[in-house]
Amino acid sequence: MGSYIPSTNAERRIMLEALGMSSVDELFAVLPEKTRAGELAIPSGMGEMELHDKVTVMAGKNKVFPTIFRGAGAYRHYIPAAVTRITSNETFLTAYTPYQAEISQGILQSIFEYQTMICELTGMDASNASLYDGASAAAEAVAMCRERKKHGIYVSATTNPRITETIRTYCFGSGAPLTIIPEKDGRTDKEALSAMLEKDPQAACVYVQQPNYYGLLEDGEAIAAIVHSYGAKLVAGVNPISLGVYEAPGVWGADIAAGEGQPLGLPLGFGGPYLGFLTCKAPLMRSLPGRIVGETTDSRGQRAFVLTLQAREQHIRREKASSNVCTNQALCALTAAVYMSVMGPAGLEDVASQCHAKARYAAARISAIPGFALKHSGEFFHEFVTACPDTEKTLAVLESHGILGGLPLEDGSLLWCVTEMIGKDDIDRLVDILKGEVL
């Protein structure tokens, strides 16, 4: 397929007729009106160069910040040129999620390599072929833990609120009770967790984010010990870049690890497409939703790859299925695999180390400004929370200088993020602006 081959009006009409529809508007009628762009203000019959110039002017109205101090689940990292070049090959770019992956050894091998690297990164035994995003991966991970007599779901209050809401939606659909574990000084309250599990023999699992929503490191090993002592399972939501310097969840006791794979070579992209990864220990392997690729040998003894362990509603009795997921983010998973291959263990460690070191420098400088005190103590990765004297004014001033400031939280504080894309000069400039124009 070429880079730009539009369908003709006749072809579109044939497709609509096959669907029993009369217009494209009818096809997209299920989408909310406000999410549909409608007709673009572009005259018909324009030449390519003239059209390019007009669209460039239109695109210039988007606000793209050259300096970003915000994360909260979506992070700006450097993407090596090789990642974009390899994955933009039309062989990969135009291949829709492979419904018949069984016939393509190339697709199967790319998924197998992705699974292998994600397992090595998280310290787990098995991985699926990816999910839509980190939030859906977290919800699917929680669903894996439900049993006939154990269906209580516990989620730490230090979890990203958008992930909590996605899990809540899944729980609503399945009828599983969801309980929020309170936080204490920005971290999961371990004493409260222990007391809650002691009263609930039907607790199925506990979901804890590491690093948590405030960027802080949870006491994963201690939480795992508490959860397992009451017969429940521990699901860890992890930032894959942080695993370049911190111990893998499979090492400190998590039964399942899930997370957002966007930091692994995927651009912010105005919110997507992103990638959810989901891994587990061997005893839970048969509960993994979606596709899983295994390695085997063919009739000639040659290395080959096959789809395996597909506990999907299409392959087993519908009432026995734990998930309705039947697709994956093949191109995004391939991108993550290429990114991890290009970076290698040393490269990932370097990125994580830079994020950590620069965030600590930024936290020290920002919190030294009157009114911007650090809200929590202890170890954090690349995000931290500070008080803020005037959130609205602060963000407006920074925006006027081309800087996207921290994410405003409900209590008026700001959640800052620093990645390897931020330099010392950027941090010093931010501090000078806060001192000179906000105070």
Coordinates of C-alpha atoms in Angstrom, one line a residue:
M1 CA 0.0 0.0 0.0
G2 CA 1.3 3.5 -0.8
S3 CA 1.7 6.3 1.6
Y4 CA -1.3 8.2 0.3
I5 CA -4.0 6.4 -1.7
P6 CA -7.5 7.6 -0.8
S7 CA -10.6 5.7 -1.6
T8 CA -12.8 7.0 -4.4
N9 CA -16.4 8.2 -3.9
A10 CA -17.5 5.1 -5.7
E11 CA -15.5 2.8 -3.4
R12 CA -16.9 4.6 -0.3
R13 CA -20.4 4.2 -1.6
I14 CA -19.9 0.5 -2.1
M15 CA -18.6 0.1 1.4
L16 CA -21.5 2.1 2.9
E17 CA -24.0 0.0 0.9
A18 CA -22.4 -3.2 2.3
L19 CA -23.0 -1.8 5.8
G20 CA -26.6 -0.7 4.9
M21 CA -25.8 3.0 5.4
S22 CA -26.3 6.0 3.2
S23 CA -23.6 8.4 4.4
V24 CA -20.3 8.7 6.3
D25 CA -22.1 10.8 8.9
E26 CA -24.4 7.8 9.6
L27 CA -21.3 5.6 10.0
F28 CA -19.9 7.8 12.7
A29 CA -23.3 8.7 14.3
V30 CA -22.3 6.7 17.4
L31 CA -19.6 9.2 18.3
P32 CA -20.5 12.3 20.3
E33 CA -21.0 15.3 18.2
K34 CA -18.3 17.4 19.9
T35 CA -15.6 14.8 19.1
R36 CA -16.3 15.0 15.3
A37 CA -14.3 17.6 13.4
G38 CA -16.7 17.9 10.5
E39 CA -15.7 19.5 7.3
L40 CA -12.3 21.3 7.2
A41 CA -12.2 24.8 5.8
I42 CA -10.3 23.8 2.7
P43 CA -11.5 24.8 -0.8
S44 CA -11.7 22.0 -3.3
G45 CA -9.3 21.7 -6.2
M46 CA -6.2 23.1 -4.5
G47 CA -2.7 22.1 -5.7
E48 CA -0.5 19.9 -3.4
M49 CA 2.0 22.7 -2.5
E50 CA -0.8 25.2 -1.9
L51 CA -2.7 22.7 0.2
H52 CA 0.4 21.9 2.2
D53 CA 1.0 25.6 3.1
K54 CA -2.7 26.0 4.2
V55 CA -2.7 22.9 6.4
T56 CA 0.7 24.0 7.9
V57 CA -0.9 27.3 8.9
M58 CA -3.9 25.5 10.4
A59 CA -1.6 23.1 12.3
G60 CA 0.4 26.1 13.7
K61 CA -2.7 27.0 15.8
N62 CA -2.0 24.0 18.0
K63 CA -0.1 24.9 21.2
V64 CA 3.1 22.7 21.3
F65 CA 5.2 23.5 24.3
P66 CA 9.0 23.3 23.7
T67 CA 9.5 22.8 27.5
I68 CA 7.4 20.3 29.5
F69 CA 7.3 19.8 33.2
R70 CA 4.2 17.7 33.3
G71 CA 3.7 13.9 33.2
A72 CA 0.9 12.2 35.3
G73 CA 0.8 9.1 33.1
A74 CA 2.0 10.5 29.7
Y75 CA 5.7 11.3 29.5
R76 CA 8.0 13.1 27.0
H77 CA 11.1 11.0 26.3
Y78 CA 13.7 11.1 23.6
I79 CA 12.9 8.7 20.8
P80 CA 16.0 7.5 18.9
A81 CA 15.8 8.1 15.1
A82 CA 16.2 4.3 14.4
V83 CA 12.9 3.6 16.3
T84 CA 10.8 5.9 14.0
R85 CA 12.7 4.8 10.9
I86 CA 12.2 1.1 11.4
T87 CA 8.5 1.3 12.5
S88 CA 7.6 3.6 9.7
N89 CA 8.4 0.9 7.2
E90 CA 5.1 0.4 5.3
T91 CA 5.3 -3.3 5.9
F92 CA 4.7 -2.6 9.6
L93 CA 2.8 0.7 9.3
T94 CA -0.1 -0.4 7.2
A95 CA -0.6 -3.8 8.8
Y96 CA -3.8 -3.8 10.9
T97 CA -4.0 -5.8 14.0
P98 CA -3.4 -9.3 12.6
Y99 CA -6.6 -11.3 12.9
Q100 CA -4.8 -14.2 11.2
A101 CA -1.4 -13.9 12.8
E102 CA -1.0 -17.6 12.7
I103 CA 0.0 -17.4 9.0
S104 CA 2.7 -14.7 9.5
Q105 CA 5.9 -15.8 11.2
G106 CA 7.2 -12.3 11.0
I107 CA 4.3 -10.8 13.0
L108 CA 4.5 -13.7 15.5
Q109 CA 8.2 -13.2 16.0
S110 CA 7.9 -9.5 16.6
I111 CA 5.3 -10.1 19.3
F112 CA 7.4 -12.9 20.8
E113 CA 10.4 -10.5 21.0
Y114 CA 8.2 -7.8 22.6
Q115 CA 6.8 -10.3 25.2
T116 CA 10.3 -11.5 26.0
M117 CA 11.7 -8.0 26.6
I118 CA 8.7 -6.9 28.7
C119 CA 9.1 -10.0 30.9
E120 CA 12.8 -9.3 31.4
L121 CA 12.0 -5.7 32.3
T122 CA 9.3 -6.6 34.8
G123 CA 10.8 -9.8 36.2
M124 CA 7.8 -11.8 35.2
D125 CA 7.3 -15.2 33.5
A126 CA 4.7 -14.4 30.8
S127 CA 3.3 -11.4 28.9
N128 CA 0.4 -11.0 26.5
A129 CA 0.8 -9.2 23.2
S130 CA -0.3 -5.8 24.6
L131 CA -3.5 -4.0 25.3
Y132 CA -5.1 -0.6 24.4
D133 CA -3.4 1.5 27.1
G134 CA -2.1 1.3 30.7
A135 CA -5.5 1.9 32.3
S136 CA -7.1 -1.0 30.4
A137 CA -4.1 -3.2 31.2
A138 CA -4.6 -2.4 34.9
A139 CA -8.3 -3.2 34.8
E140 CA -7.6 -6.5 32.9
A141 CA -4.9 -7.3 35.5
V142 CA -7.4 -6.9 38.3
A143 CA -10.0 -9.0 36.5
M144 CA -7.4 -11.9 36.2
C145 CA -7.4 -12.2 40.0
R146 CA -11.1 -12.7 40.5
E147 CA -12.2 -16.2 41.7
R148 CA -15.6 -17.7 42.6
K149 CA -15.1 -17.1 46.3
K150 CA -12.6 -14.2 46.1
H151 CA -13.8 -11.1 44.2
G152 CA -13.0 -8.1 46.4
I153 CA -10.8 -5.5 44.6
Y154 CA -8.6 -3.1 46.6
V155 CA -7.0 -0.1 44.9
S156 CA -4.6 2.3 46.6
A157 CA -5.6 6.0 46.9
T158 CA -2.1 6.8 45.5
T159 CA -3.1 5.4 42.1
N160 CA -3.6 7.7 39.1
P161 CA -7.3 8.7 39.3
R162 CA -7.9 7.8 35.6
I163 CA -6.6 4.3 36.2
T164 CA -8.8 3.9 39.3
E165 CA -11.9 5.0 37.3
T166 CA -11.1 2.5 34.5
I167 CA -10.8 -0.3 37.1
R168 CA -14.1 0.9 38.7
T169 CA -15.8 0.7 35.4
Y170 CA -14.7 -2.9 34.9
C171 CA -15.8 -3.7 38.5
F172 CA -19.2 -2.2 37.9
G173 CA -19.7 -4.4 34.8
S174 CA -18.7 -7.6 36.7
G175 CA -20.3 -6.8 40.0
A176 CA -17.0 -6.9 41.9
P177 CA -16.8 -4.6 45.0
L178 CA -14.0 -2.0 44.8
T179 CA -12.5 -0.5 47.9
I180 CA -10.0 2.4 48.1
I181 CA -7.1 1.9 50.4
P182 CA -6.4 5.3 52.2
E183 CA -3.0 7.0 51.8
K184 CA -0.7 8.3 54.5
D185 CA 1.8 10.9 53.8
G186 CA 1.5 10.4 50.0
R187 CA 2.0 6.6 50.2
T188 CA -0.3 3.6 50.7
D189 CA -1.3 3.2 54.3
K190 CA 0.0 -0.2 55.1
E191 CA -1.7 -0.5 58.5
A192 CA -5.1 0.4 57.0
L193 CA -4.5 -2.2 54.2
S194 CA -3.7 -4.9 56.7
A195 CA -6.8 -4.1 58.8
M196 CA -9.0 -4.1 55.7
L197 CA -7.8 -7.4 54.4
E198 CA -8.1 -9.0 57.8
K199 CA -11.8 -8.3 57.7
D200 CA -12.4 -9.5 54.2
P201 CA -11.6 -13.2 53.4
Q202 CA -13.0 -12.6 49.9
A203 CA -10.3 -10.1 48.9
A204 CA -9.0 -11.1 45.5
C205 CA -6.3 -8.6 44.9
V206 CA -4.7 -5.3 45.8
Y207 CA -3.6 -2.8 43.1
V208 CA -0.6 -0.5 43.9
Q209 CA 1.1 1.9 41.6
Q210 CA 4.9 2.0 41.7
P211 CA 6.1 4.8 41.6
N212 CA 2.7 6.1 42.7
Y213 CA 0.7 9.0 41.3
Y214 CA 2.7 11.5 43.3
G215 CA 6.0 10.1 42.0
L216 CA 6.8 8.5 45.3
L217 CA 8.2 4.9 45.8
E218 CA 5.9 2.6 47.7
D219 CA 7.3 0.0 50.1
G220 CA 6.5 -2.8 47.6
E221 CA 8.1 -5.6 49.5
A222 CA 6.2 -4.9 52.7
I223 CA 2.9 -4.4 50.8
A224 CA 3.5 -7.8 49.0
A225 CA 4.0 -9.5 52.4
I226 CA 0.8 -8.1 53.8
V227 CA -1.3 -8.9 50.7
H228 CA 0.0 -12.5 50.5
S229 CA -0.4 -13.2 54.2
Y230 CA -4.2 -12.8 53.6
G231 CA -4.2 -15.0 50.5
A232 CA -4.8 -12.1 48.0
K233 CA -2.7 -11.3 45.0
L234 CA -0.7 -8.1 44.4
V235 CA -1.0 -6.2 41.1
A236 CA 1.7 -3.6 40.5
G237 CA 1.2 -0.7 38.1
V238 CA 4.7 0.3 37.0
N239 CA 6.5 2.9 34.9
P240 CA 8.7 0.9 32.5
I241 CA 11.4 3.6 32.4
S242 CA 11.8 3.5 36.2
L243 CA 12.7 -0.2 36.0
G244 CA 16.0 1.0 34.5
V245 CA 17.2 1.8 38.0
Y246 CA 14.6 0.2 40.4
E247 CA 14.0 -3.4 41.2
A248 CA 11.5 -5.2 39.0
P249 CA 8.0 -5.9 40.5
G250 CA 8.5 -9.6 39.9
V251 CA 11.5 -9.5 42.3
W252 CA 9.9 -7.6 45.1
G253 CA 6.8 -9.8 45.2
A254 CA 4.1 -8.7 42.7
D255 CA 2.0 -11.5 41.1
I256 CA 1.1 -9.3 38.1
A257 CA 2.7 -6.2 36.6
A258 CA 0.9 -3.9 34.3
G259 CA 1.5 -0.4 33.0
E260 CA 1.5 2.2 30.3
G261 CA 4.1 1.5 27.6
Q262 CA 4.0 5.0 26.0
P263 CA 7.4 5.9 27.5
L264 CA 9.0 3.1 25.5
G265 CA 9.5 5.0 22.2
L266 CA 5.9 6.3 21.6
P267 CA 5.3 10.0 21.3
L268 CA 2.8 11.9 23.4
G269 CA 0.8 12.2 20.2
F270 CA -2.1 14.3 21.6
G271 CA -3.1 11.3 23.8
G272 CA -2.5 8.2 21.7
P273 CA -2.3 5.6 20.4
Y274 CA -0.7 4.2 23.5
L275 CA 0.2 0.7 24.7
G276 CA -0.8 -1.3 27.7
F277 CA 1.6 -4.0 28.8
L278 CA 0.5 -6.9 31.1
T279 CA 2.7 -9.6 32.6
C280 CA 2.3 -12.2 35.3
K281 CA 4.0 -15.0 37.2
A282 CA 3.7 -18.6 35.8
P283 CA 0.7 -19.7 38.0
L284 CA -1.5 -17.0 36.5
M285 CA -0.3 -17.6 32.9
R286 CA -3.6 -19.2 31.8
S287 CA -5.6 -16.2 32.9
L288 CA -3.8 -13.7 30.7
P289 CA -6.2 -12.1 28.3
G290 CA -5.6 -11.5 24.6
R291 CA -2.9 -12.9 22.5
I292 CA 0.2 -14.8 23.6
V293 CA 2.9 -16.0 21.3
G294 CA 4.9 -19.1 22.1
E295 CA 8.1 -20.5 20.6
T296 CA 8.2 -24.1 19.2
T297 CA 9.7 -26.1 16.3
D298 CA 8.1 -27.1 13.1
S299 CA 8.0 -30.6 11.4
R300 CA 11.5 -30.0 10.1
G301 CA 12.9 -29.0 13.5
Q302 CA 13.2 -25.4 12.6
R303 CA 12.4 -22.6 15.1
A304 CA 8.8 -21.4 14.8
F305 CA 6.2 -19.2 16.6
V306 CA 2.6 -19.9 17.3
L307 CA -0.4 -18.3 19.1
T308 CA -1.0 -20.2 22.3
L309 CA -3.0 -20.2 25.6
Q310 CA -5.8 -18.1 24.2
A311 CA -8.4 -18.0 27.0
R312 CA -10.6 -15.7 25.0
E313 CA -14.3 -15.6 24.7
Q314 CA -13.9 -16.7 21.1
H315 CA -12.1 -19.9 22.0
I316 CA -13.7 -21.1 25.2
R317 CA -17.3 -21.0 26.6
R318 CA -18.3 -17.3 26.9
E319 CA -19.4 -17.7 30.5
K320 CA -16.0 -19.1 31.4
A321 CA -14.0 -16.2 29.8
S322 CA -12.4 -13.7 32.1
S323 CA -12.0 -11.1 29.4
N324 CA -13.5 -10.0 26.1
V325 CA -10.2 -8.6 24.8
C326 CA -9.5 -10.0 21.4
T327 CA -7.0 -7.6 19.9
N328 CA -3.7 -5.8 20.7
Q329 CA -1.6 -2.8 19.8
A330 CA 0.7 -4.6 17.3
L331 CA 2.5 -1.5 15.9
C332 CA 2.8 0.1 19.3
A333 CA 4.2 -3.2 20.8
L334 CA 6.6 -3.4 17.9
T335 CA 7.7 0.2 18.6
A336 CA 8.3 -0.6 22.2
A337 CA 10.3 -3.7 21.2
V338 CA 12.5 -1.7 18.8
Y339 CA 13.0 1.0 21.5
M340 CA 14.1 -1.5 24.1
S341 CA 16.4 -3.2 21.5
V342 CA 18.0 0.2 20.5
M343 CA 18.4 1.4 24.1
G344 CA 19.5 -1.9 25.7
P345 CA 19.8 -2.3 29.5
A346 CA 22.5 0.3 29.7
G347 CA 20.5 2.8 27.7
L348 CA 17.4 2.3 29.8
E349 CA 19.5 2.7 33.0
D350 CA 21.0 6.0 31.6
V351 CA 17.5 7.4 30.8
A352 CA 16.2 6.5 34.2
S353 CA 19.2 7.9 36.0
Q354 CA 18.9 11.2 34.1
C355 CA 15.2 11.5 35.0
H356 CA 15.9 10.8 38.6
A357 CA 18.9 13.1 39.0
K358 CA 17.3 16.0 37.2
A359 CA 14.0 15.6 39.1
R360 CA 15.9 15.8 42.4
Y361 CA 17.7 19.0 41.2
A362 CA 14.4 20.5 40.1
A363 CA 12.6 19.6 43.4
A364 CA 15.4 21.1 45.5
R365 CA 15.4 24.4 43.5
I366 CA 11.6 24.8 43.2
S367 CA 10.9 23.8 46.8
A368 CA 13.4 26.5 48.0
I369 CA 11.2 29.2 46.5
P370 CA 8.9 30.7 49.2
G371 CA 5.4 29.1 48.8
F372 CA 6.6 26.1 46.8
A373 CA 7.5 23.7 49.6
L374 CA 7.9 20.0 48.7
K375 CA 4.7 18.2 49.9
H376 CA 6.1 14.7 50.6
S377 CA 9.4 13.4 52.0
G378 CA 11.3 10.3 50.9
E379 CA 12.4 8.7 47.7
F380 CA 10.7 9.7 44.4
F381 CA 11.5 8.9 40.8
H382 CA 10.9 11.7 38.3
E383 CA 7.7 13.3 39.7
F384 CA 7.1 15.3 42.9
V385 CA 4.4 17.5 44.4
T386 CA 4.9 21.0 45.7
A387 CA 2.6 23.5 47.3
C388 CA 1.8 26.5 45.0
P389 CA 0.8 30.0 46.1
D390 CA -1.4 30.6 43.0
T391 CA -1.8 27.7 40.7
E392 CA -3.8 29.5 37.9
K393 CA -1.4 32.5 37.8
T394 CA 1.7 30.2 37.9
L395 CA 0.6 28.1 35.0
A396 CA -0.4 31.2 33.0
V397 CA 2.9 32.9 33.5
L398 CA 4.8 29.7 32.6
E399 CA 2.6 29.2 29.5
S400 CA 3.5 32.8 28.3
H401 CA 7.1 31.6 28.3
G402 CA 6.4 28.4 26.3
I403 CA 6.6 26.2 29.4
L404 CA 3.9 23.6 30.4
G405 CA 4.0 23.6 34.2
G406 CA 3.0 20.9 36.6
L407 CA -0.4 19.3 36.8
P408 CA -2.7 21.1 39.2
L409 CA -4.1 18.8 41.9
E410 CA -7.4 19.2 43.7
D411 CA -5.7 20.6 46.9
G412 CA -4.1 23.5 44.9
S413 CA -0.6 21.9 44.7
L414 CA 1.3 21.0 41.5
L415 CA 2.5 17.6 40.3
W416 CA 5.8 18.3 38.5
C417 CA 7.7 15.9 36.2
V418 CA 11.2 16.0 34.8
T419 CA 12.5 13.6 32.2
E420 CA 15.9 13.4 30.4
M421 CA 14.5 15.9 27.8
I422 CA 14.8 18.7 30.4
G423 CA 18.2 20.3 30.9
K424 CA 19.7 22.1 33.8
D425 CA 19.2 25.4 32.0
D426 CA 15.5 24.7 31.6
I427 CA 15.2 24.1 35.4
D428 CA 17.1 27.3 36.2
R429 CA 15.0 29.3 33.8
L430 CA 11.8 27.9 35.3
V431 CA 13.0 28.9 38.8
D432 CA 13.9 32.4 37.7
I433 CA 10.5 32.9 36.1
L434 CA 8.7 31.6 39.3
K435 CA 10.8 33.9 41.5
G436 CA 10.5 37.0 39.2
E437 CA 6.9 36.8 37.9
V438 CA 4.8 34.6 40.2
L439 CA 5.8 35.8 43.6

